[in-house]
Short mmCIF file of C-alpha atoms in Angstrom, two decimals:
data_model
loop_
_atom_site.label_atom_id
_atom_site.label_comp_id
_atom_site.label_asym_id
_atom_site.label_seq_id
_atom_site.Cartn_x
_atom_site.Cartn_y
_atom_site.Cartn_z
CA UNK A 689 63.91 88.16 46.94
CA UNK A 690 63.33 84.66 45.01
CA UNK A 691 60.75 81.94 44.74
CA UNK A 692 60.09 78.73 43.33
CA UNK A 693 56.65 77.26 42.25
CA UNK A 694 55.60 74.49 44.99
CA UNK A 695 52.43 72.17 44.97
CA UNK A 696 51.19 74.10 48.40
CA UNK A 697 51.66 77.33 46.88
CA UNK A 698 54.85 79.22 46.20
CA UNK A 699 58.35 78.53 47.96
CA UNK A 700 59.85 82.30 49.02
CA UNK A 701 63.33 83.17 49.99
CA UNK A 702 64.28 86.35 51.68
CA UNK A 703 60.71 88.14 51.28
CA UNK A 704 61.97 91.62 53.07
CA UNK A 705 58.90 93.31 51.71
CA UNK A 706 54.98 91.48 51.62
CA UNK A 707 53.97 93.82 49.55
CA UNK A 708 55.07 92.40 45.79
CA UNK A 709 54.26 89.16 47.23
CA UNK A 710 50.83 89.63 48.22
CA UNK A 711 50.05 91.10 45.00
CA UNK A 712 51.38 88.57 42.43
CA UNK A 713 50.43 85.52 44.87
CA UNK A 714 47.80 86.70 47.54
CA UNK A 715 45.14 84.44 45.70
CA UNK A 716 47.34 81.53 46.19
CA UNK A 717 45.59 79.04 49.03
CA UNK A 718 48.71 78.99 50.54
CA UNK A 719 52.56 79.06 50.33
CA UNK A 720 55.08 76.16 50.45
CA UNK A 721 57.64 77.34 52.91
CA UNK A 722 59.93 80.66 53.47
CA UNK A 723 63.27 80.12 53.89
CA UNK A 724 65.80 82.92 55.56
CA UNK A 725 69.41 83.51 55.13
CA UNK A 726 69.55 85.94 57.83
CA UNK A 727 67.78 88.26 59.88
CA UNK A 728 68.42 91.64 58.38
CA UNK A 729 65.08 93.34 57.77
CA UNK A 730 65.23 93.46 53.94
CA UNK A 731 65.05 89.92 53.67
CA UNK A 732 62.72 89.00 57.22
CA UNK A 733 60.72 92.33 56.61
CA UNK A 734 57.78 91.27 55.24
CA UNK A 735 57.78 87.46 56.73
CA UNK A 736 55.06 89.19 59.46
CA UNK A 737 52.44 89.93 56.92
CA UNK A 738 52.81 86.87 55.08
CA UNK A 739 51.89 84.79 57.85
CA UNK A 740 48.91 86.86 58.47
CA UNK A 741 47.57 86.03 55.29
CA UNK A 742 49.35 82.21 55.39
CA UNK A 743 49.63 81.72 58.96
CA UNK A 744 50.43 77.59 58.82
CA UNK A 745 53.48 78.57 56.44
CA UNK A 746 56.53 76.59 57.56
CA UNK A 747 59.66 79.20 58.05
CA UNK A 748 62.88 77.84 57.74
CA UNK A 749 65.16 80.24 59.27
CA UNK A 750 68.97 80.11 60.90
CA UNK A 751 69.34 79.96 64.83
CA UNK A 752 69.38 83.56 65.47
CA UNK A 753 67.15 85.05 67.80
CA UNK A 754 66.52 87.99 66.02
CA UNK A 755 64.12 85.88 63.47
CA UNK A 756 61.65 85.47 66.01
CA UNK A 757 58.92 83.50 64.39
CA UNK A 758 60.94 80.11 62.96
CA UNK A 759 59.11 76.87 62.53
CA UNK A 760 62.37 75.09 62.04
CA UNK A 761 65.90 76.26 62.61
CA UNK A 762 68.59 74.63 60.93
CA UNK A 763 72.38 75.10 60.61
CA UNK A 764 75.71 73.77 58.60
CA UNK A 765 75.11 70.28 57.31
CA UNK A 766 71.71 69.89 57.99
CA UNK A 767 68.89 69.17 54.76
CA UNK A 768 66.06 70.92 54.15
CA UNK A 769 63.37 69.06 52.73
CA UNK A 770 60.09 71.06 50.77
CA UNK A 771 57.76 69.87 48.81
CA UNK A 772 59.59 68.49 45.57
CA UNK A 773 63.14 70.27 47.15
CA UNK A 774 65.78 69.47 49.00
CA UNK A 775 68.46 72.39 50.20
CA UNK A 776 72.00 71.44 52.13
CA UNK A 777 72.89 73.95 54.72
CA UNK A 778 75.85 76.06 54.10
CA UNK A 779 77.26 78.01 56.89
CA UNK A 780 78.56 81.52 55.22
CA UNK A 781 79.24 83.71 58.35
CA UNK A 782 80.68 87.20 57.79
CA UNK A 783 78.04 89.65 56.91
CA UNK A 784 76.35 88.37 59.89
CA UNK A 785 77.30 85.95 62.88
CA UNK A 786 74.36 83.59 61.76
CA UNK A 787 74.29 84.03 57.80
CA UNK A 788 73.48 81.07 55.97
CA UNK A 789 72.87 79.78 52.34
CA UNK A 790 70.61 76.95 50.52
CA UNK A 791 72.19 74.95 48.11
CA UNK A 792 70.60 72.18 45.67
CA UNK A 793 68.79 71.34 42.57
CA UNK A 794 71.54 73.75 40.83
CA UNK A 795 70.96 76.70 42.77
CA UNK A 796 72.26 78.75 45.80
CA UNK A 797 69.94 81.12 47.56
CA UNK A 798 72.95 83.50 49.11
CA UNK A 799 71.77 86.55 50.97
CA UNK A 800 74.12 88.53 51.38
CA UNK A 801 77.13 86.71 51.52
CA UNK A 802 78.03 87.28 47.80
CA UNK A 803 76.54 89.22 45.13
CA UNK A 804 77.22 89.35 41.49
CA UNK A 805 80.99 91.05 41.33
CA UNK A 806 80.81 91.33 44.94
CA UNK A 807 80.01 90.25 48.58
CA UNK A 808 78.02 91.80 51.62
CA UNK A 809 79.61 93.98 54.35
CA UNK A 810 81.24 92.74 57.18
CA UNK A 811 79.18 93.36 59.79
CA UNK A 812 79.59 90.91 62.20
CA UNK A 813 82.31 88.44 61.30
CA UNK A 814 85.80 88.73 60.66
CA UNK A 815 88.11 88.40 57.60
CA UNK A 816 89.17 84.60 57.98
CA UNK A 817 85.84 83.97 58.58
CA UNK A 818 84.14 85.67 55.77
CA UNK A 819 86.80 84.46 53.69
CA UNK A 820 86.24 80.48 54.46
CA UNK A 821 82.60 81.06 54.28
CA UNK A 822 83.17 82.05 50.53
CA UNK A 823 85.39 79.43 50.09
CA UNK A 824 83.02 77.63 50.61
CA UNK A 825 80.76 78.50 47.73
CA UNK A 826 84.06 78.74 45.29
CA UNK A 827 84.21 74.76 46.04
CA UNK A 828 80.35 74.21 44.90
CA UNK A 829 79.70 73.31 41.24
CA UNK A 830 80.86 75.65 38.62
CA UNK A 831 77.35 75.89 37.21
CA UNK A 832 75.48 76.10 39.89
CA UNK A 833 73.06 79.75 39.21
CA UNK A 834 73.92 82.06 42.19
CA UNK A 835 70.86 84.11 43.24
CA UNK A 836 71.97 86.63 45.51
CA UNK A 837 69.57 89.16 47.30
CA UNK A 838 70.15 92.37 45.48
CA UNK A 839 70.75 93.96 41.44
CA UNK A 840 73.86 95.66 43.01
CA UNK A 841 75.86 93.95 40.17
CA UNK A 842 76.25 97.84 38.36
CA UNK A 843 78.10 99.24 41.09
CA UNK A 844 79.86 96.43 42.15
CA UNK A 845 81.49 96.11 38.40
CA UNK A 846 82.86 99.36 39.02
CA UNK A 847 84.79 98.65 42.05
CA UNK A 848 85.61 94.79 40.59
CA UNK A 849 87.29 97.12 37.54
CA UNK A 850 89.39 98.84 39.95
CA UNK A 851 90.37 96.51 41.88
CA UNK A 852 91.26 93.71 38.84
CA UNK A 853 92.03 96.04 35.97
CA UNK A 854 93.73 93.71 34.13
CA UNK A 855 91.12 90.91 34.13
CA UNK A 856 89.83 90.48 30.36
CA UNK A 857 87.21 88.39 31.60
CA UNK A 858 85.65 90.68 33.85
CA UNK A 859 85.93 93.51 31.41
CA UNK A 860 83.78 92.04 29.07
CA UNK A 861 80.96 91.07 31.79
CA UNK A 862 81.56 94.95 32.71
CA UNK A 863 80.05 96.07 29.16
CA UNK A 864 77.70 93.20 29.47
CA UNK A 865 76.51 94.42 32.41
CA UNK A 866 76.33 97.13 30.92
CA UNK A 867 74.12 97.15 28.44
CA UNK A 868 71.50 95.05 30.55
CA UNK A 869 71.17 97.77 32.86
CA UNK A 870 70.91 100.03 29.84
CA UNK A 871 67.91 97.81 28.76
CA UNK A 872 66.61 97.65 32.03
CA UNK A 873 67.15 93.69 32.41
CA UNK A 874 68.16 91.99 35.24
CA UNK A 875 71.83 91.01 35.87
CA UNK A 876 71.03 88.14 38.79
CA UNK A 877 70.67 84.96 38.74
CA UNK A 878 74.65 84.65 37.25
CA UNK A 879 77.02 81.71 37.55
CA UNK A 880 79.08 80.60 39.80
CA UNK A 881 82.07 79.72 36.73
CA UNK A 882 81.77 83.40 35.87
CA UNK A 883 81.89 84.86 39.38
CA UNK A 884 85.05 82.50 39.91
CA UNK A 885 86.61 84.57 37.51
CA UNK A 886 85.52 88.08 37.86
CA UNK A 887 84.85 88.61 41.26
CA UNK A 888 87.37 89.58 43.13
CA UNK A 889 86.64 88.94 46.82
CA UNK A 890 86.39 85.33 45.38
CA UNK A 891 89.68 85.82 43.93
CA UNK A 892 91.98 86.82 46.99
CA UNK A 893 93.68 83.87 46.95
CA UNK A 894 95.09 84.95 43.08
CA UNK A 895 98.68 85.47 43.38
CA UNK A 896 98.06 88.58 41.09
CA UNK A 897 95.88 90.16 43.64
CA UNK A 898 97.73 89.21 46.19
CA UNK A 899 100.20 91.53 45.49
CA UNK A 900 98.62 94.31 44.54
CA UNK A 901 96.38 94.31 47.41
CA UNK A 902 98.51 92.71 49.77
CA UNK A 903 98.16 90.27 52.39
CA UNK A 904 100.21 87.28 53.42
CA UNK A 905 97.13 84.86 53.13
CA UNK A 906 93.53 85.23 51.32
CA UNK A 907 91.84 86.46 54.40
CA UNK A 908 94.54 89.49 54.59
CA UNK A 909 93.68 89.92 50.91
CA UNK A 910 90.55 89.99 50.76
CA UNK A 911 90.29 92.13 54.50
CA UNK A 912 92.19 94.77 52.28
CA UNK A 913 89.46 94.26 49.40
CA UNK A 914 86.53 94.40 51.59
CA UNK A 915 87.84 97.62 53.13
CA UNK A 916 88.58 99.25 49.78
CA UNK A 917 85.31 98.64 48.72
CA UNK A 918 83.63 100.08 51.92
CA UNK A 919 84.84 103.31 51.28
CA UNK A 920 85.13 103.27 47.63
#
């Protein structure tokens, strides 16, 4: 899904498929570290095959049996220390029971637990849940570069649009988004300031979207967004 450059070798996040990997790094003596945000097969898929070809790779990976082959599990709070990087543990439950995210040096390495104009299904946690995990990243730095897991930022803009149709802001990334895709460009990383005010499972705690979605708290808000969007 992502990767920095790392003195051993490259640093991956989320590689769900060896293939791309192999070919643009497979000459590389070795890699720096993997680290997982959770153990859906799209983003563990290819972890197998990489250690094959790098079999003394560190994997950094949640505790969550169904990663089977972590060198080091870690969990809310704790630091993650690679090469030249050092990550804080966030604990953003919801799509899964175990999700978690890597924050520092700017960034946030998400999964699934937010996209651009959206967030992941709820597969496994529940609506207060999900909705203090994202609260969560709404209380990081307003700059920090989200890089989410998937280019789903097309669709979800559609969805955002119905659900906040009054929302200049996110009207404008709409045709910006627009014309990326039209160009073929990539819509992800985006930042955190901008998703603050366009997304709108980030935004269930708005008063305006409070009542037009209703909901006597944000989790009952954004419950009624997430399900929208699920069958949307």
């Amino acid at each position: 899904r992502s990767w920095l450059p790392g003195t051993h070798g490259p640093l991956l996040v989320d590689p769900g498929d060896a293939t791309p990997i192999l070919e643009r790094f497979g000459n590389a003596a070795s890699l720096t570290a993997i680290l997982l945000t959770h153990h859906h097969d799209d983003h563990i898929g290819g972890v197998a095959a990489l250690l094959e070809r790098w079999p003394n790779t560190p994997v950094i990976a949640p505790h969550e049996p169904r990663i089977p082959f972590a060198t080091q599990r870690v969990s809310a709070g704790d630091v993650v220390d690679v090469d030249a990087y050092r990550f804080n543990v966030i604990e953003v439950h919801g799509h899964t029971r175990s999700h978690i995210a890597y924050h520092g040096h700017g960034l946030l390495f998400c999964g699934d637990a937010l996209f651009s104009l959206g967030c992941g299904r709820m597969f496994e946690g529940e609506p207060q849940q999900f909705w203090e995990s994202l609260s969560r990243i709404k209380a990081l730095p307003p700059e920090t570069l989200l890089y989410c897991a998937h280019e789903y930022t097309a669709s979800n803009a559609r969805f955002a649009l119905h659900a906040d149709p009054d929302n200049a802001a996110l009207q404008a990334y709409a045709e910006e988004i627009a014309a990326k895709r039209a160009r073929d460009e990539w819509t992800v990383p985006t930042d955190l300031a901008r998703e603050l005010a366009t997304n709108p499972f980030l935004r269930a705690d708005d008063p305006a979207l409070m009542a037009k979605w209703g909901g006597s708290t944000p989790a009952e808000t954004f419950a009624a967004l997430r399900s929208a969007k699920d069958t949307f």
